[in-house]
PDB file of C-alpha atoms and ligand atoms in Angstrom:
ATOM      1  CA  MET A   1      29.080  66.373 314.313  1.00 57.00           C
ATOM      2  CA  ALA A   2      28.187  62.619 313.950  1.00 60.00           C
ATOM      3  CA  LEU A   3      25.714  61.814 311.035  1.00 67.00           C
ATOM      4  CA  PHE A   4      22.988  59.345 311.264  1.00 63.00           C
ATOM      5  CA  ASN A   5      21.541  57.565 308.440  1.00 60.00           C
ATOM      6  CA  LYS A   6      17.531  56.986 308.668  1.00 59.00           C
ATOM      7  CA  ASN A   7      18.295  53.558 310.290  1.00 63.00           C
ATOM      8  CA  LYS A   8      20.236  55.683 313.005  1.00 65.00           C
ATOM      9  CA  GLU A   9      23.470  54.141 311.733  1.00 62.00           C
ATOM     10  CA  LYS A  10      26.330  56.402 311.818  1.00 64.00           C
ATOM     11  CA  PHE A  11      27.925  57.422 308.526  1.00 64.00           C
ATOM     12  CA  SER A  12      30.314  60.189 306.834  1.00 76.00           C
ATOM     13  CA  LEU A  13      29.918  62.519 304.378  1.00 83.00           C
ATOM     14  CA  ASN A  14      31.687  60.253 302.051  1.00 80.00           C
ATOM     15  CA  ASP A  15      28.600  58.203 302.065  1.00 82.00           C
ATOM     16  CA  ILE A  16      26.285  61.058 300.319  1.00 88.00           C
ATOM     17  CA  ILE A  17      26.536  63.068 297.175  1.00 92.00           C
ATOM     18  CA  LEU A  18      28.122  66.105 297.989  1.00 96.00           C
ATOM     19  CA  PRO A  19      27.663  69.169 295.768  1.00 98.00           C
ATOM     20  CA  GLU A  20      30.419  70.143 293.404  1.00 98.00           C
ATOM     21  CA  HIS A  21      29.539  73.881 293.833  1.00 98.00           C
ATOM     22  CA  ILE A  22      28.166  75.711 296.943  1.00 98.00           C
ATOM     23  CA  GLY A  23      27.293  79.302 297.136  1.00 98.00           C
ATOM     24  CA  ILE A  24      26.917  80.915 300.419  1.00 98.00           C
ATOM     25  CA  ILE A  25      24.965  84.337 301.425  1.00 98.00           C
ATOM     26  CA  MET A  26      26.680  85.197 304.186  1.00 98.00           C
ATOM     27  CA  ASP A  27      23.833  87.162 306.055  1.00 97.00           C
ATOM     28  CA  GLY A  28      23.028  88.153 309.353  1.00 98.00           C
ATOM     29  CA  ASN A  29      26.009  89.899 310.618  1.00 98.00           C
ATOM     30  CA  GLY A  30      23.926  93.206 311.675  1.00 97.00           C
ATOM     31  CA  ARG A  31      21.723  91.158 313.396  1.00 98.00           C
ATOM     32  CA  TRP A  32      24.218  89.157 315.392  1.00 98.00           C
ATOM     33  CA  ALA A  33      26.099  92.227 316.295  1.00 98.00           C
ATOM     34  CA  LYS A  34      22.689  93.608 317.453  1.00 98.00           C
ATOM     35  CA  LYS A  35      21.410  91.236 319.596  1.00 98.00           C
ATOM     36  CA  ARG A  36      24.904  91.460 321.597  1.00 98.00           C
ATOM     37  CA  GLY A  37      24.417  95.238 321.779  1.00 98.00           C
ATOM     38  CA  LEU A  38      27.691  95.398 319.546  1.00 98.00           C
ATOM     39  CA  PRO A  39      28.262  97.941 316.514  1.00 97.00           C
ATOM     40  CA  ARG A  40      27.373  96.345 313.446  1.00 97.00           C
ATOM     41  CA  THR A  41      30.903  96.088 312.401  1.00 97.00           C
ATOM     42  CA  ALA A  42      31.535  93.848 315.126  1.00 98.00           C
ATOM     43  CA  GLY A  43      29.339  91.649 313.139  1.00 98.00           C
ATOM     44  CA  HIS A  44      31.102  91.477 310.047  1.00 98.00           C
ATOM     45  CA  THR A  45      34.152  90.766 312.163  1.00 98.00           C
ATOM     46  CA  ALA A  46      32.447  88.049 313.274  1.00 98.00           C
ATOM     47  CA  GLY A  47      31.638  87.060 309.724  1.00 98.00           C
ATOM     48  CA  ALA A  48      35.112  87.324 308.198  1.00 97.00           C
ATOM     49  CA  GLN A  49      36.118  84.443 310.883  1.00 97.00           C
ATOM     50  CA  THR A  50      33.018  82.024 310.054  1.00 98.00           C
ATOM     51  CA  PHE A  51      34.172  82.511 306.466  1.00 97.00           C
ATOM     52  CA  ARG A  52      37.617  81.354 307.170  1.00 95.00           C
ATOM     53  CA  ARG A  53      36.723  78.342 308.896  1.00 96.00           C
ATOM     54  CA  ILE A  54      33.622  77.543 306.520  1.00 97.00           C
ATOM     55  CA  ALA A  55      35.897  78.017 303.388  1.00 95.00           C
ATOM     56  CA  ARG A  56      38.480  75.700 304.995  1.00 94.00           C
ATOM     57  CA  TYR A  57      36.137  73.248 305.863  1.00 95.00           C
ATOM     58  CA  CYS A  58      34.679  73.081 302.430  1.00 97.00           C
ATOM     59  CA  SER A  59      37.974  72.432 301.143  1.00 94.00           C
ATOM     60  CA  ASP A  60      38.941  69.845 303.772  1.00 93.00           C
ATOM     61  CA  ILE A  61      35.746  67.653 302.747  1.00 94.00           C
ATOM     62  CA  GLY A  62      36.149  67.932 298.984  1.00 94.00           C
ATOM     63  CA  ILE A  63      34.129  70.849 297.693  1.00 97.00           C
ATOM     64  CA  LYS A  64      35.291  71.831 294.264  1.00 98.00           C
ATOM     65  CA  TYR A  65      33.791  74.992 294.455  1.00 98.00           C
ATOM     66  CA  LEU A  66      32.813  77.773 296.928  1.00 98.00           C
ATOM     67  CA  THR A  67      31.200  80.964 295.989  1.00 98.00           C
ATOM     68  CA  VAL A  68      30.829  83.522 298.817  1.00 98.00           C
ATOM     69  CA  TYR A  69      28.636  86.653 298.542  1.00 98.00           C
ATOM     70  CA  ALA A  70      30.755  89.393 300.385  1.00 97.00           C
ATOM     71  CA  PHE A  71      29.574  92.816 299.212  1.00 98.00           C
ATOM     72  CA  SER A  72      26.757  93.268 296.774  1.00 98.00           C
ATOM     73  CA  THR A  73      26.588  96.146 294.309  1.00 97.00           C
ATOM     74  CA  GLU A  74      23.923  97.467 296.439  1.00 96.00           C
ATOM     75  CA  ASN A  75      25.807  97.291 299.556  1.00 97.00           C
ATOM     76  CA  TRP A  76      27.414 100.656 298.931  1.00 98.00           C
ATOM     77  CA  LYS A  77      24.195 102.389 300.190  1.00 97.00           C
ATOM     78  CA  ARG A  78      25.400 101.266 303.928  1.00 97.00           C
ATOM     79  CA  PRO A  79      26.775 104.021 305.952  1.00 97.00           C
ATOM     80  CA  LYS A  80      30.353 104.835 304.909  1.00 97.00           C
ATOM     81  CA  GLU A  81      31.975 103.442 308.460  1.00 97.00           C
ATOM     82  CA  GLU A  82      30.051 100.289 307.567  1.00 97.00           C
ATOM     83  CA  VAL A  83      31.737 100.121 304.170  1.00 98.00           C
ATOM     84  CA  ASP A  84      34.890 101.142 305.535  1.00 97.00           C
ATOM     85  CA  ALA A  85      35.028  98.497 308.045  1.00 97.00           C
ATOM     86  CA  ILE A  86      33.923  95.642 305.397  1.00 97.00           C
ATOM     87  CA  MET A  87      36.623  97.070 303.102  1.00 97.00           C
ATOM     88  CA  LYS A  88      39.437  96.599 305.584  1.00 97.00           C
ATOM     89  CA  LEU A  89      38.311  93.045 306.299  1.00 97.00           C
ATOM     90  CA  PHE A  90      38.771  92.453 302.482  1.00 97.00           C
ATOM     91  CA  LYS A  91      41.868  93.750 302.560  1.00 96.00           C
ATOM     92  CA  GLU A  92      43.132  92.109 305.710  1.00 96.00           C
ATOM     93  CA  TYR A  93      42.032  88.615 304.451  1.00 95.00           C
ATOM     94  CA  MET A  94      43.548  89.442 300.791  1.00 95.00           C
ATOM     95  CA  ILE A  95      47.113  90.341 302.871  1.00 95.00           C
ATOM     96  CA  GLU A  96      46.664  86.772 304.662  1.00 92.00           C
ATOM     97  CA  ALA A  97      45.399  84.693 301.898  1.00 88.00           C
ATOM     98  CA  ILE A  98      48.645  85.144 299.890  1.00 86.00           C
ATOM     99  CA  SER A  99      51.086  84.238 302.964  1.00 81.00           C
ATOM    100  CA  ASP A 100      48.651  81.348 304.537  1.00 75.00           C
ATOM    101  CA  PHE A 101      47.638  80.036 301.542  1.00 71.00           C
ATOM    102  CA  GLN A 102      51.264  79.714 300.011  1.00 67.00           C
ATOM    103  CA  ASP A 103      51.372  75.840 300.651  1.00 67.00           C
ATOM    104  CA  ASP A 104      47.801  75.183 300.004  1.00 76.00           C
ATOM    105  CA  SER A 105      45.941  74.054 297.157  1.00 90.00           C
ATOM    106  CA  ILE A 106      42.901  76.593 297.079  1.00 94.00           C
ATOM    107  CA  VAL A 107      42.562  78.835 293.999  1.00 95.00           C
ATOM    108  CA  VAL A 108      41.316  82.298 295.040  1.00 95.00           C
ATOM    109  CA  LYS A 109      39.118  84.097 292.613  1.00 97.00           C
ATOM    110  CA  PHE A 110      37.145  87.626 292.642  1.00 97.00           C
ATOM    111  CA  ILE A 111      33.751  87.726 290.668  1.00 98.00           C
ATOM    112  CA  GLY A 112      32.243  91.303 290.617  1.00 98.00           C
ATOM    113  CA  ASP A 113      33.109  94.649 289.161  1.00 97.00           C
ATOM    114  CA  ARG A 114      36.580  95.041 290.368  1.00 97.00           C
ATOM    115  CA  THR A 115      36.974  98.419 288.574  1.00 96.00           C
ATOM    116  CA  VAL A 116      35.717 100.650 291.605  1.00 96.00           C
ATOM    117  CA  PHE A 117      38.517  99.517 293.980  1.00 97.00           C
ATOM    118  CA  PRO A 118      41.488 101.211 294.961  1.00 96.00           C
ATOM    119  CA  PRO A 119      45.105 100.316 293.438  1.00 97.00           C
ATOM    120  CA  ASP A 120      46.228  98.912 296.507  1.00 96.00           C
ATOM    121  CA  MET A 121      43.079  96.750 296.495  1.00 97.00           C
ATOM    122  CA  LEU A 122      43.266  95.781 292.979  1.00 97.00           C
ATOM    123  CA  GLU A 123      47.057  94.817 293.484  1.00 97.00           C
ATOM    124  CA  LEU A 124      46.141  92.011 296.437  1.00 97.00           C
ATOM    125  CA  ILE A 125      42.901  90.791 294.125  1.00 97.00           C
ATOM    126  CA  GLU A 126      45.457  90.485 291.341  1.00 97.00           C
ATOM    127  CA  LYS A 127      48.157  88.801 293.411  1.00 95.00           C
ATOM    128  CA  ASN A 128      45.827  86.400 295.267  1.00 95.00           C
ATOM    129  CA  GLU A 129      44.484  85.449 291.769  1.00 96.00           C
ATOM    130  CA  GLN A 130      47.986  85.065 290.389  1.00 95.00           C
ATOM    131  CA  ASP A 131      49.613  83.085 292.912  1.00 93.00           C
ATOM    132  CA  SER A 132      46.940  80.745 293.375  1.00 93.00           C
ATOM    133  CA  LYS A 133      45.760  80.339 289.459  1.00 94.00           C
ATOM    134  CA  ASP A 134      47.800  77.265 289.149  1.00 93.00           C
ATOM    135  CA  ARG A 135      46.604  75.242 292.046  1.00 93.00           C
ATOM    136  CA  ASP A 136      44.590  71.996 291.791  1.00 92.00           C
ATOM    137  CA  GLY A 137      42.119  72.492 294.931  1.00 94.00           C
ATOM    138  CA  MET A 138      39.029  73.892 295.467  1.00 95.00           C
ATOM    139  CA  VAL A 139      38.214  77.250 293.746  1.00 97.00           C
ATOM    140  CA  LEU A 140      37.157  80.091 296.125  1.00 96.00           C
ATOM    141  CA  ASN A 141      35.045  82.600 294.585  1.00 98.00           C
ATOM    142  CA  ILE A 142      34.790  85.749 296.564  1.00 97.00           C
ATOM    143  CA  ALA A 143      32.090  87.952 295.399  1.00 98.00           C
ATOM    144  CA  MET A 144      32.949  91.757 295.969  1.00 98.00           C
ATOM    145  CA  ASN A 145      30.969  94.320 294.490  1.00 98.00           C
ATOM    146  CA  TYR A 146      28.739  91.622 292.690  1.00 98.00           C
ATOM    147  CA  GLY A 147      25.304  91.856 291.265  1.00 98.00           C
ATOM    148  CA  GLY A 148      23.810  89.212 289.338  1.00 98.00           C
ATOM    149  CA  ARG A 149      22.018  91.691 287.103  1.00 98.00           C
ATOM    150  CA  ASP A 150      24.940  93.893 286.702  1.00 98.00           C
ATOM    151  CA  GLU A 151      26.782  90.736 285.377  1.00 98.00           C
ATOM    152  CA  ILE A 152      24.395  89.751 282.871  1.00 98.00           C
ATOM    153  CA  VAL A 153      24.155  93.478 281.589  1.00 98.00           C
ATOM    154  CA  ASN A 154      28.030  93.337 280.886  1.00 98.00           C
ATOM    155  CA  ALA A 155      27.562  89.967 279.233  1.00 98.00           C
ATOM    156  CA  VAL A 156      24.561  91.467 277.239  1.00 98.00           C
ATOM    157  CA  LYS A 157      27.196  94.460 276.036  1.00 98.00           C
ATOM    158  CA  THR A 158      30.178  92.416 275.485  1.00 98.00           C
ATOM    159  CA  ILE A 159      28.125  90.015 272.968  1.00 98.00           C
ATOM    160  CA  ALA A 160      26.026  93.165 271.527  1.00 98.00           C
ATOM    161  CA  GLN A 161      29.600  94.505 270.965  1.00 98.00           C
ATOM    162  CA  ASP A 162      30.841  91.485 269.046  1.00 98.00           C
ATOM    163  CA  VAL A 163      27.670  91.103 267.068  1.00 98.00           C
ATOM    164  CA  LYS A 164      28.142  95.006 266.028  1.00 98.00           C
ATOM    165  CA  ASP A 165      31.810  94.264 265.297  1.00 98.00           C
ATOM    166  CA  GLY A 166      30.954  91.389 262.908  1.00 98.00           C
ATOM    167  CA  LYS A 167      32.562  88.637 265.431  1.00 98.00           C
ATOM    168  CA  LEU A 168      29.262  87.123 266.241  1.00 98.00           C
ATOM    169  CA  ASP A 169      26.275  85.946 264.408  1.00 98.00           C
ATOM    170  CA  VAL A 170      22.767  86.702 266.189  1.00 98.00           C
ATOM    171  CA  SER A 171      22.236  83.059 265.731  1.00 98.00           C
ATOM    172  CA  ASP A 172      24.939  81.821 267.722  1.00 97.00           C
ATOM    173  CA  ILE A 173      23.707  83.516 270.900  1.00 98.00           C
ATOM    174  CA  ASN A 174      22.622  81.007 273.070  1.00 98.00           C
ATOM    175  CA  ALA A 175      22.677  80.130 277.112  1.00 97.00           C
ATOM    176  CA  GLN A 176      26.080  78.655 276.551  1.00 98.00           C
ATOM    177  CA  LEU A 177      27.281  81.621 275.174  1.00 98.00           C
ATOM    178  CA  ILE A 178      25.846  83.458 278.147  1.00 98.00           C
ATOM    179  CA  SER A 179      27.574  81.156 280.585  1.00 98.00           C
ATOM    180  CA  ASP A 180      30.854  81.935 278.864  1.00 98.00           C
ATOM    181  CA  SER A 181      30.561  85.328 279.432  1.00 98.00           C
ATOM    182  CA  ILE A 182      29.883  86.099 282.900  1.00 98.00           C
ATOM    183  CA  TYR A 183      32.467  85.805 286.118  1.00 98.00           C
ATOM    184  CA  THR A 184      32.140  82.115 286.766  1.00 98.00           C
ATOM    185  CA  LYS A 185      32.880  81.136 283.252  1.00 98.00           C
ATOM    186  CA  GLY A 186      34.197  77.693 282.830  1.00 98.00           C
ATOM    187  CA  GLN A 187      33.317  76.758 286.128  1.00 98.00           C
ATOM    188  CA  PRO A 188      29.953  74.088 287.126  1.00 98.00           C
ATOM    189  CA  ASP A 189      26.610  76.071 288.028  1.00 98.00           C
ATOM    190  CA  PRO A 190      25.843  75.969 291.806  1.00 98.00           C
ATOM    191  CA  ASP A 191      24.464  72.753 292.997  1.00 98.00           C
ATOM    192  CA  LEU A 192      23.402  74.319 296.234  1.00 98.00           C
ATOM    193  CA  ILE A 193      22.915  77.760 297.785  1.00 98.00           C
ATOM    194  CA  ILE A 194      23.018  78.302 301.362  1.00 98.00           C
ATOM    195  CA  ARG A 195      21.359  81.394 303.008  1.00 98.00           C
ATOM    196  CA  PRO A 196      21.479  81.744 306.795  1.00 97.00           C
ATOM    197  CA  SER A 197      19.645  84.360 308.868  1.00 94.00           C
ATOM    198  CA  GLY A 198      16.320  83.025 307.657  1.00 95.00           C
ATOM    199  CA  GLU A 199      15.621  85.498 304.537  1.00 95.00           C
ATOM    200  CA  TYR A 200      13.947  83.797 301.815  1.00 96.00           C
ATOM    201  CA  ARG A 201      15.505  86.023 298.992  1.00 95.00           C
ATOM    202  CA  THR A 202      18.155  85.905 296.410  1.00 96.00           C
ATOM    203  CA  SER A 203      19.392  89.074 296.755  1.00 97.00           C
ATOM    204  CA  ASN A 204      20.840  89.233 293.236  1.00 98.00           C
ATOM    205  CA  PHE A 205      23.291  86.720 294.203  1.00 98.00           C
ATOM    206  CA  LEU A 206      24.308  84.441 290.884  1.00 98.00           C
ATOM    207  CA  LEU A 207      20.820  84.900 289.135  1.00 98.00           C
ATOM    208  CA  TRP A 208      21.736  83.509 285.784  1.00 98.00           C
ATOM    209  CA  GLN A 209      23.791  80.586 287.170  1.00 98.00           C
ATOM    210  CA  SER A 210      20.994  79.509 289.974  1.00 98.00           C
ATOM    211  CA  ALA A 211      18.345  78.487 287.581  1.00 97.00           C
ATOM    212  CA  TYR A 212      18.609  74.886 288.914  1.00 97.00           C
ATOM    213  CA  SER A 213      20.211  75.625 292.250  1.00 98.00           C
ATOM    214  CA  GLU A 214      18.953  73.892 295.293  1.00 97.00           C
ATOM    215  CA  TYR A 215      18.225  76.487 297.909  1.00 98.00           C
ATOM    216  CA  CYS A 216      18.955  75.679 301.413  1.00 98.00           C
ATOM    217  CA  ILE A 217      17.485  78.775 304.103  1.00 98.00           C
ATOM    218  CA  MET A 218      19.119  78.315 307.667  1.00 98.00           C
ATOM    219  CA  ASP A 219      17.621  79.695 310.703  1.00 97.00           C
ATOM    220  CA  VAL A 220      21.183  80.726 312.250  1.00 98.00           C
ATOM    221  CA  LEU A 221      23.158  83.960 311.560  1.00 98.00           C
ATOM    222  CA  TRP A 222      26.093  83.875 309.828  1.00 98.00           C
ATOM    223  CA  PRO A 223      28.466  84.535 312.295  1.00 98.00           C
ATOM    224  CA  ASP A 224      27.092  81.486 314.417  1.00 98.00           C
ATOM    225  CA  PHE A 225      27.138  79.309 311.217  1.00 98.00           C
ATOM    226  CA  LYS A 226      29.286  76.387 312.145  1.00 97.00           C
ATOM    227  CA  SER A 227      30.808  73.506 310.284  1.00 96.00           C
ATOM    228  CA  GLU A 228      27.888  71.493 311.739  1.00 95.00           C
ATOM    229  CA  HIS A 229      25.381  73.641 310.059  1.00 97.00           C
ATOM    230  CA  LEU A 230      27.057  73.229 306.723  1.00 97.00           C
ATOM    231  CA  ASP A 231      26.938  69.286 307.261  1.00 95.00           C
ATOM    232  CA  LYS A 232      23.080  69.853 307.669  1.00 95.00           C
ATOM    233  CA  ALA A 233      22.704  71.409 304.609  1.00 97.00           C
ATOM    234  CA  LEU A 234      24.566  68.763 303.038  1.00 96.00           C
ATOM    235  CA  ILE A 235      22.511  66.023 304.342  1.00 93.00           C
ATOM    236  CA  GLU A 236      19.351  68.207 302.963  1.00 94.00           C
ATOM    237  CA  TYR A 237      20.922  68.765 299.639  1.00 96.00           C
ATOM    238  CA  ALA A 238      21.782  64.804 299.598  1.00 94.00           C
ATOM    239  CA  LYS A 239      17.767  64.296 299.647  1.00 91.00           C
ATOM    240  CA  ARG A 240      16.541  66.489 297.278  1.00 92.00           C
ATOM    241  CA  ASN A 241      15.538  65.006 294.028  1.00 88.00           C
ATOM    242  CA  ARG A 242      17.071  67.070 291.327  1.00 85.00           C
ATOM    243  CA  ARG A 243      14.954  67.202 287.898  1.00 88.00           C
ATOM    244  CA  PHE A 244      16.245  70.398 285.848  1.00 88.00           C
ATOM    245  CA  GLY A 245      12.719  70.777 284.433  1.00 89.00           C
ATOM    246  CA  GLY A 246      12.298  66.804 283.860  1.00 89.00           C
ATOM    247  CA  ILE A 247      10.359  64.300 285.594  1.00 84.00           C
TER     248      ILE A 247
HETATM  249  C1  LIG B   1      25.534  90.537 305.210  1.00 94.18           C
HETATM  250  O1  LIG B   1      24.563  90.683 306.569  1.00 94.18           O
HETATM  251  C2  LIG B   1      26.772  90.766 305.254  1.00 94.18           C
HETATM  252  C3  LIG B   1      27.468  91.540 304.359  1.00 94.18           C
HETATM  253  C4  LIG B   1      26.960  92.565 303.350  1.00 94.18           C
HETATM  254  C5  LIG B   1      28.939  91.682 304.830  1.00 94.18           C
HETATM  255  C6  LIG B   1      29.635  90.122 304.431  1.00 94.18           C
HETATM  256  C7  LIG B   1      31.245  90.525 305.043  1.00 94.18           C
HETATM  257  C8  LIG B   1      31.845  89.364 305.234  1.00 94.18           C
HETATM  258  C9  LIG B   1      31.067  88.137 305.947  1.00 94.18           C
HETATM  259  C10 LIG B   1      33.046  90.029 306.041  1.00 94.18           C
HETATM  260  C11 LIG B   1      34.413  89.978 305.036  1.00 94.18           C
HETATM  261  C12 LIG B   1      34.447  89.009 303.937  1.00 94.18           C
HETATM  262  C13 LIG B   1      35.471  88.423 303.630  1.00 94.18           C
HETATM  263  C14 LIG B   1      35.677  87.709 302.346  1.00 94.18           C
HETATM  264  C15 LIG B   1      36.962  88.675 304.494  1.00 94.18           C
HETATM  265  P1  LIG B   1      24.031  91.733 306.963  1.00 94.18           P
HETATM  266  O2  LIG B   1      24.896  92.763 307.481  1.00 94.18           O
HETATM  267  O3  LIG B   1      23.199  92.516 305.902  1.00 94.18           O
HETATM  268  O4  LIG B   1      23.125  91.576 308.241  1.00 94.18           O
HETATM  269  P2  LIG B   1      21.624  91.954 308.761  1.00 94.18           P
HETATM  270  O5  LIG B   1      20.974  91.298 307.562  1.00 94.18           O
HETATM  271  O6  LIG B   1      21.768  90.867 309.912  1.00 94.18           O
HETATM  272  O7  LIG B   1      21.970  93.406 308.937  1.00 94.18           O
END
């Protein structure tokens, strides 16, 4: 997409401040399928294709961290057929990412409670992480069986155990310690969170990390989301005045 500044002059993404970390809630797959008279699973298949394109685009334009919300701790409530279809898409993607990303710079990580996944999935998760860990490009966090509350509960348990074991004092507990006890340890908080499909909700996504994230709610369903939509969100983000509680 051609980008223009307020004087209607053409400019590139190099001319604006880009977020270091983007989070995306990949929402609207079901509605996209329904609009076309297709099963919801067709929406997820289309959504997985969008994910591939947008992850590549973010890496190409120099985004350092991208976190996508692929499956929440609450999504197990969906019909078995739909859950199975989403798990199949994850598996296909993980197999593909191992070979496709071989000459790539992308670092693949998974955030969420992975203990529930069967051994073959776990093996693919670990292989993707292991193979990509020394690369120097964009970190792609795929949130699978992820819940923001669950993440905070786990951090609290770990810290409480450390206090009980005498490894920590209650006075050592601060915001930094919590940031260091969650899945995104060592990563910057998301600067921008994009939610397509027009819903105004966080849906348990990066609750701790999003304290000062800028939200961009977009009226497009995830399977229809194009690089142009991302550009639009980036331009919107560049215009925001981030104060982090200051003035
Ligand atoms: C939310 O849309 C989407 C999901 C719960 C699943 C997201 C999964 C993918 C994009 C595919 C697989 C991903 C990878 C990483 C390969 P929704 O179903 O809630 O949509 P609706 O609100 O329109 O019903």
